[in-house]
Amino acid sequence: MEIKVGKAKVKLIQGDITEQATDAIVNAANPTLMGGGGVDGAIHRKGGARILEECKRIRENQYPHGLPVGEAVITTGGYLKAKYVIHTVGPIWKGGNKGEAELLAKAYQSSLKLAVSKGLKSIAFPSISTGAYGYPIKEASKVALSKVKEFLEKEDLLDEVIFVLFSERDLKVYNDVVKEIFNL
Ligand code: ADP
């Protein structure tokens, strides 16, 4: 599925985000920035040690207590095809009444803003918070897609935003919800 918002393209694909050749890929990190399971583990494994080295430096210099939920930082892409990795932390799902939607929207917003501030043109997102963090995918996809739509409607500095869904089922949910969000 591909949608135009101004001059930008929004694409929804099934795949492995570590194979994306966008300017940046987004990592669904945890506050430690020291790697973990899921997409985080895959990015560090394939991107190599330089990513972790830069994460350690960021922790020491900027975030000694960890990266707060909703914030984003940028490192090299190391050996990845993407030039940069934007690390953000989504919320852990606690039933939906603990500000999860706002925090998830903030994680997308911070990542998009950081990409633009570095002059990047293309960015790929995984489905943040919907793995180990337990956010229901349909609800998460509404937040993700409406935030990207809102961001692209306000400014036209990005050329491409790709959602890389790991499973066919996840892609189907995003494909269904995108019709609702973009009035297709
Ligand atoms: P979180 O802790 O934010 O929930 P996870 O990594 O556990 O992060 O899961 C987030 C999403 O990323 C899940 O939908 C999971 O299936 C997906 N995922 C895992 N590995 C990859 C990958 N290599 N490429 C794209 N998505 C991935």
mmCIF file of C-alpha atoms and ligand atoms in Angstrom:
data_model
loop_
_atom_site.group_PDB
_atom_site.id
_atom_site.type_symbol
_atom_site.label_atom_id
_atom_site.label_comp_id
_atom_site.label_asym_id
_atom_site.label_seq_id
_atom_site.Cartn_x
_atom_site.Cartn_y
_atom_site.Cartn_z
ATOM 1 C CA MET A 1 0.000 0.000 0.000
ATOM 2 C CA GLU A 2 1.297 3.473 -0.915
ATOM 3 C CA ILE A 3 -0.272 6.860 -0.172
ATOM 4 C CA LYS A 4 0.774 10.390 -1.113
ATOM 5 C CA VAL A 5 0.674 13.176 1.469
ATOM 6 C CA GLY A 6 1.781 16.351 -0.295
ATOM 7 C CA LYS A 7 5.030 15.380 -1.984
ATOM 8 C CA ALA A 8 5.775 12.619 0.524
ATOM 9 C CA LYS A 9 5.027 8.933 0.099
ATOM 10 C CA VAL A 10 3.792 6.732 2.941
ATOM 11 C CA LYS A 11 4.406 3.040 2.266
ATOM 12 C CA LEU A 12 3.260 -0.005 4.198
ATOM 13 C CA ILE A 13 5.265 -3.167 3.558
ATOM 14 C CA GLN A 14 5.940 -6.520 5.138
ATOM 15 C CA GLY A 15 9.606 -7.157 5.844
ATOM 16 C CA ASP A 16 12.665 -6.871 8.025
ATOM 17 C CA ILE A 17 13.515 -3.287 8.946
ATOM 18 C CA THR A 18 17.235 -4.098 9.153
ATOM 19 C CA GLU A 19 17.175 -4.557 5.354
ATOM 20 C CA GLN A 20 15.780 -1.080 4.620
ATOM 21 C CA ALA A 21 18.008 1.368 2.740
ATOM 22 C CA THR A 22 16.238 4.508 3.988
ATOM 23 C CA ASP A 23 18.283 7.387 5.436
ATOM 24 C CA ALA A 24 17.206 6.235 8.880
ATOM 25 C CA ILE A 25 15.482 3.259 10.427
ATOM 26 C CA VAL A 26 13.776 3.622 13.784
ATOM 27 C CA ASN A 27 14.584 1.276 16.643
ATOM 28 C CA ALA A 28 11.925 0.376 19.205
ATOM 29 C CA ALA A 29 14.520 0.622 21.965
ATOM 30 C CA ASN A 30 14.187 0.476 25.736
ATOM 31 C CA PRO A 31 15.359 3.261 28.069
ATOM 32 C CA THR A 32 18.755 1.634 28.713
ATOM 33 C CA LEU A 33 19.705 1.968 25.008
ATOM 34 C CA MET A 34 21.844 -1.104 25.602
ATOM 35 C CA GLY A 35 20.004 -3.384 23.187
ATOM 36 C CA GLY A 36 17.391 -6.015 23.898
ATOM 37 C CA GLY A 37 15.136 -8.481 22.139
ATOM 38 C CA GLY A 38 12.871 -8.082 19.128
ATOM 39 C CA VAL A 39 13.683 -5.422 16.580
ATOM 40 C CA ASP A 40 16.233 -3.828 18.949
ATOM 41 C CA GLY A 41 18.310 -7.011 19.064
ATOM 42 C CA ALA A 42 18.093 -7.464 15.302
ATOM 43 C CA ILE A 43 19.304 -3.888 14.644
ATOM 44 C CA HIS A 44 22.287 -4.153 16.991
ATOM 45 C CA ARG A 45 23.242 -7.614 15.674
ATOM 46 C CA LYS A 46 23.261 -6.534 12.070
ATOM 47 C CA GLY A 47 24.494 -2.959 12.576
ATOM 48 C CA GLY A 48 27.515 -3.958 14.649
ATOM 49 C CA ALA A 49 29.269 -2.607 17.727
ATOM 50 C CA ARG A 50 29.497 1.037 16.674
ATOM 51 C CA ILE A 51 25.785 1.503 17.325
ATOM 52 C CA LEU A 52 26.135 0.321 20.921
ATOM 53 C CA GLU A 53 29.266 2.442 21.395
ATOM 54 C CA GLU A 54 27.344 5.549 20.350
ATOM 55 C CA CYS A 55 24.411 4.567 22.554
ATOM 56 C CA LYS A 56 26.775 4.285 25.521
ATOM 57 C CA ARG A 57 28.149 7.743 24.808
ATOM 58 C CA ILE A 58 24.630 9.175 24.616
ATOM 59 C CA ARG A 59 23.784 7.590 27.959
ATOM 60 C CA GLU A 60 26.923 9.015 29.579
ATOM 61 C CA ASN A 61 26.633 12.506 28.114
ATOM 62 C CA GLN A 62 22.902 13.124 27.805
ATOM 63 C CA TYR A 63 20.783 10.506 29.518
ATOM 64 C CA PRO A 64 22.551 8.964 32.532
ATOM 65 C CA HIS A 65 19.196 7.727 33.845
ATOM 66 C CA GLY A 66 18.063 6.302 30.515
ATOM 67 C CA LEU A 67 16.112 7.628 27.531
ATOM 68 C CA PRO A 68 12.629 8.691 28.669
ATOM 69 C CA VAL A 69 9.595 7.157 26.948
ATOM 70 C CA GLY A 70 8.625 9.254 23.911
ATOM 71 C CA GLU A 71 12.093 10.749 23.331
ATOM 72 C CA ALA A 72 14.421 9.887 20.436
ATOM 73 C CA VAL A 73 18.171 9.944 19.761
ATOM 74 C CA ILE A 74 20.244 9.195 16.656
ATOM 75 C CA THR A 75 23.313 7.042 16.012
ATOM 76 C CA THR A 76 25.178 5.692 13.034
ATOM 77 C CA GLY A 77 23.617 2.827 11.106
ATOM 78 C CA GLY A 78 26.914 0.960 11.338
ATOM 79 C CA TYR A 79 26.874 -1.925 8.855
ATOM 80 C CA LEU A 80 23.164 -1.485 8.103
ATOM 81 C CA LYS A 81 21.963 -0.277 4.721
ATOM 82 C CA ALA A 82 20.361 2.709 6.466
ATOM 83 C CA LYS A 83 22.805 5.528 7.274
ATOM 84 C CA TYR A 84 21.340 6.196 10.718
ATOM 85 C CA VAL A 85 19.361 4.517 13.469
ATOM 86 C CA ILE A 86 16.891 6.655 15.405
ATOM 87 C CA HIS A 87 16.308 5.066 18.794
ATOM 88 C CA THR A 88 13.022 5.828 20.479
ATOM 89 C CA VAL A 89 11.200 4.304 23.438
ATOM 90 C CA GLY A 90 7.517 3.481 23.171
ATOM 91 C CA PRO A 91 5.251 2.996 26.177
ATOM 92 C CA ILE A 92 4.563 -0.339 27.834
ATOM 93 C CA TRP A 93 0.839 -1.137 27.462
ATOM 94 C CA LYS A 94 -0.853 -0.942 30.866
ATOM 95 C CA GLY A 95 -4.486 -1.150 29.787
ATOM 96 C CA GLY A 96 -4.805 2.122 27.885
ATOM 97 C CA ASN A 97 -5.531 4.615 30.654
ATOM 98 C CA LYS A 98 -1.950 5.456 31.539
ATOM 99 C CA GLY A 99 -1.272 7.928 28.723
ATOM 100 C CA GLU A 100 -0.081 5.181 26.388
ATOM 101 C CA ALA A 101 -1.535 6.751 23.218
ATOM 102 C CA GLU A 102 0.046 10.157 23.927
ATOM 103 C CA LEU A 103 3.405 8.578 24.690
ATOM 104 C CA LEU A 104 3.312 6.409 21.567
ATOM 105 C CA ALA A 105 2.403 9.450 19.450
ATOM 106 C CA LYS A 106 5.288 11.312 21.071
ATOM 107 C CA ALA A 107 7.740 8.531 20.153
ATOM 108 C CA TYR A 108 6.725 8.843 16.479
ATOM 109 C CA GLN A 109 6.756 12.659 16.612
ATOM 110 C CA SER A 110 10.226 12.807 18.251
ATOM 111 C CA SER A 111 11.629 10.403 15.652
ATOM 112 C CA LEU A 112 10.176 12.342 12.714
ATOM 113 C CA LYS A 113 11.379 15.674 14.131
ATOM 114 C CA LEU A 114 14.868 14.333 14.699
ATOM 115 C CA ALA A 115 15.046 12.989 11.132
ATOM 116 C CA VAL A 116 14.006 16.367 9.720
ATOM 117 C CA SER A 117 16.426 18.260 11.981
ATOM 118 C CA LYS A 118 19.276 16.148 10.549
ATOM 119 C CA GLY A 119 18.160 16.848 6.985
ATOM 120 C CA LEU A 120 17.117 13.236 6.355
ATOM 121 C CA LYS A 121 14.599 12.487 3.615
ATOM 122 C CA SER A 122 13.450 8.929 4.242
ATOM 123 C CA ILE A 123 12.657 7.021 7.400
ATOM 124 C CA ALA A 124 11.389 3.511 8.166
ATOM 125 C CA PHE A 125 9.418 2.612 11.300
ATOM 126 C CA PRO A 126 8.687 -0.752 12.887
ATOM 127 C CA SER A 127 5.425 -1.129 14.787
ATOM 128 C CA ILE A 128 6.655 0.458 18.026
ATOM 129 C CA SER A 129 5.441 -1.039 21.336
ATOM 130 C CA THR A 130 3.409 -3.863 19.751
ATOM 131 C CA GLY A 131 5.868 -6.667 20.553
ATOM 132 C CA ALA A 132 7.273 -7.165 24.039
ATOM 133 C CA TYR A 133 5.609 -3.941 25.221
ATOM 134 C CA GLY A 134 2.164 -5.423 24.536
ATOM 135 C CA TYR A 135 0.380 -2.484 22.862
ATOM 136 C CA PRO A 136 -2.615 -3.854 20.868
ATOM 137 C CA ILE A 137 -1.619 -3.510 17.241
ATOM 138 C CA LYS A 138 -4.867 -2.055 15.925
ATOM 139 C CA GLU A 139 -4.799 0.740 18.513
ATOM 140 C CA ALA A 140 -1.083 1.306 17.969
ATOM 141 C CA SER A 141 -1.479 1.494 14.190
ATOM 142 C CA LYS A 142 -4.124 4.224 14.567
ATOM 143 C CA VAL A 143 -1.745 6.302 16.664
ATOM 144 C CA ALA A 144 1.224 5.681 14.343
ATOM 145 C CA LEU A 145 -0.596 6.426 11.102
ATOM 146 C CA SER A 146 -2.444 9.503 12.366
ATOM 147 C CA LYS A 147 0.747 10.988 13.778
ATOM 148 C CA VAL A 148 2.628 10.486 10.498
ATOM 149 C CA LYS A 149 -0.284 11.952 8.535
ATOM 150 C CA GLU A 150 -0.445 14.996 10.815
ATOM 151 C CA PHE A 151 3.325 15.499 10.647
ATOM 152 C CA LEU A 152 3.495 15.297 6.843
ATOM 153 C CA GLU A 153 0.526 17.611 6.421
ATOM 154 C CA LYS A 154 2.275 20.277 8.507
ATOM 155 C CA GLU A 155 5.613 20.162 6.716
ATOM 156 C CA ASP A 156 7.049 18.818 3.506
ATOM 157 C CA LEU A 157 10.698 18.085 4.256
ATOM 158 C CA LEU A 158 10.441 14.285 4.166
ATOM 159 C CA ASP A 159 10.125 12.317 0.907
ATOM 160 C CA GLU A 160 9.262 8.911 2.278
ATOM 161 C CA VAL A 161 7.953 7.248 5.429
ATOM 162 C CA ILE A 162 7.874 3.446 5.355
ATOM 163 C CA PHE A 163 6.160 1.228 7.913
ATOM 164 C CA VAL A 164 7.916 -2.128 7.905
ATOM 165 C CA LEU A 165 5.604 -4.731 9.419
ATOM 166 C CA PHE A 166 7.216 -7.966 10.460
ATOM 167 C CA SER A 167 4.272 -10.294 9.859
ATOM 168 C CA GLU A 168 1.573 -10.608 7.239
ATOM 169 C CA ARG A 169 -1.010 -10.230 9.998
ATOM 170 C CA ASP A 170 0.498 -6.949 11.215
ATOM 171 C CA LEU A 171 0.604 -5.610 7.651
ATOM 172 C CA LYS A 172 -3.055 -6.484 7.211
ATOM 173 C CA VAL A 173 -4.013 -4.543 10.340
ATOM 174 C CA TYR A 174 -2.041 -1.489 9.173
ATOM 175 C CA ASN A 175 -3.515 -1.773 5.650
ATOM 176 C CA ASP A 176 -7.051 -1.823 7.073
ATOM 177 C CA VAL A 177 -6.498 1.043 9.505
ATOM 178 C CA VAL A 178 -4.720 3.243 6.941
ATOM 179 C CA LYS A 179 -7.937 3.391 4.897
ATOM 180 C CA GLU A 180 -9.773 4.776 7.895
ATOM 181 C CA ILE A 181 -7.084 7.293 8.865
ATOM 182 C CA PHE A 182 -6.466 8.594 5.317
ATOM 183 C CA ASN A 183 -10.148 8.389 4.257
ATOM 184 C CA LEU A 184 -9.350 6.045 1.339
HETATM 185 P P1 ADP B 1 8.504 -3.231 21.697
HETATM 186 O O1 ADP B 1 9.303 -3.536 22.941
HETATM 187 O O2 ADP B 1 8.476 -1.757 21.383
HETATM 188 O O3 ADP B 1 7.150 -3.867 21.724
HETATM 189 P P2 ADP B 1 9.499 -5.317 19.880
HETATM 190 O O4 ADP B 1 10.804 -5.352 19.164
HETATM 191 O O5 ADP B 1 9.236 -6.375 20.899
HETATM 192 O O6 ADP B 1 9.383 -3.834 20.507
HETATM 193 O O7 ADP B 1 8.330 -5.360 18.829
HETATM 194 C C1 ADP B 1 7.942 -4.282 18.029
HETATM 195 C C2 ADP B 1 7.511 -4.801 16.680
HETATM 196 O O8 ADP B 1 8.656 -5.047 15.869
HETATM 197 C C3 ADP B 1 6.730 -6.117 16.719
HETATM 198 O O9 ADP B 1 5.623 -5.999 15.844
HETATM 199 C C4 ADP B 1 7.735 -7.134 16.176
HETATM 200 O O10 ADP B 1 7.091 -8.193 15.485
HETATM 201 C C5 ADP B 1 8.498 -6.273 15.200
HETATM 202 N N1 ADP B 1 9.817 -6.742 14.758
HETATM 203 C C6 ADP B 1 10.676 -7.606 15.355
HETATM 204 N N2 ADP B 1 11.788 -7.747 14.607
HETATM 205 C C7 ADP B 1 11.630 -6.958 13.502
HETATM 206 C C8 ADP B 1 12.400 -6.675 12.330
HETATM 207 N N3 ADP B 1 13.600 -7.231 12.129
HETATM 208 N N4 ADP B 1 11.889 -5.810 11.402
HETATM 209 C C9 ADP B 1 10.681 -5.222 11.595
HETATM 210 N N5 ADP B 1 9.912 -5.455 12.670
HETATM 211 C C10 ADP B 1 10.373 -6.308 13.607
#
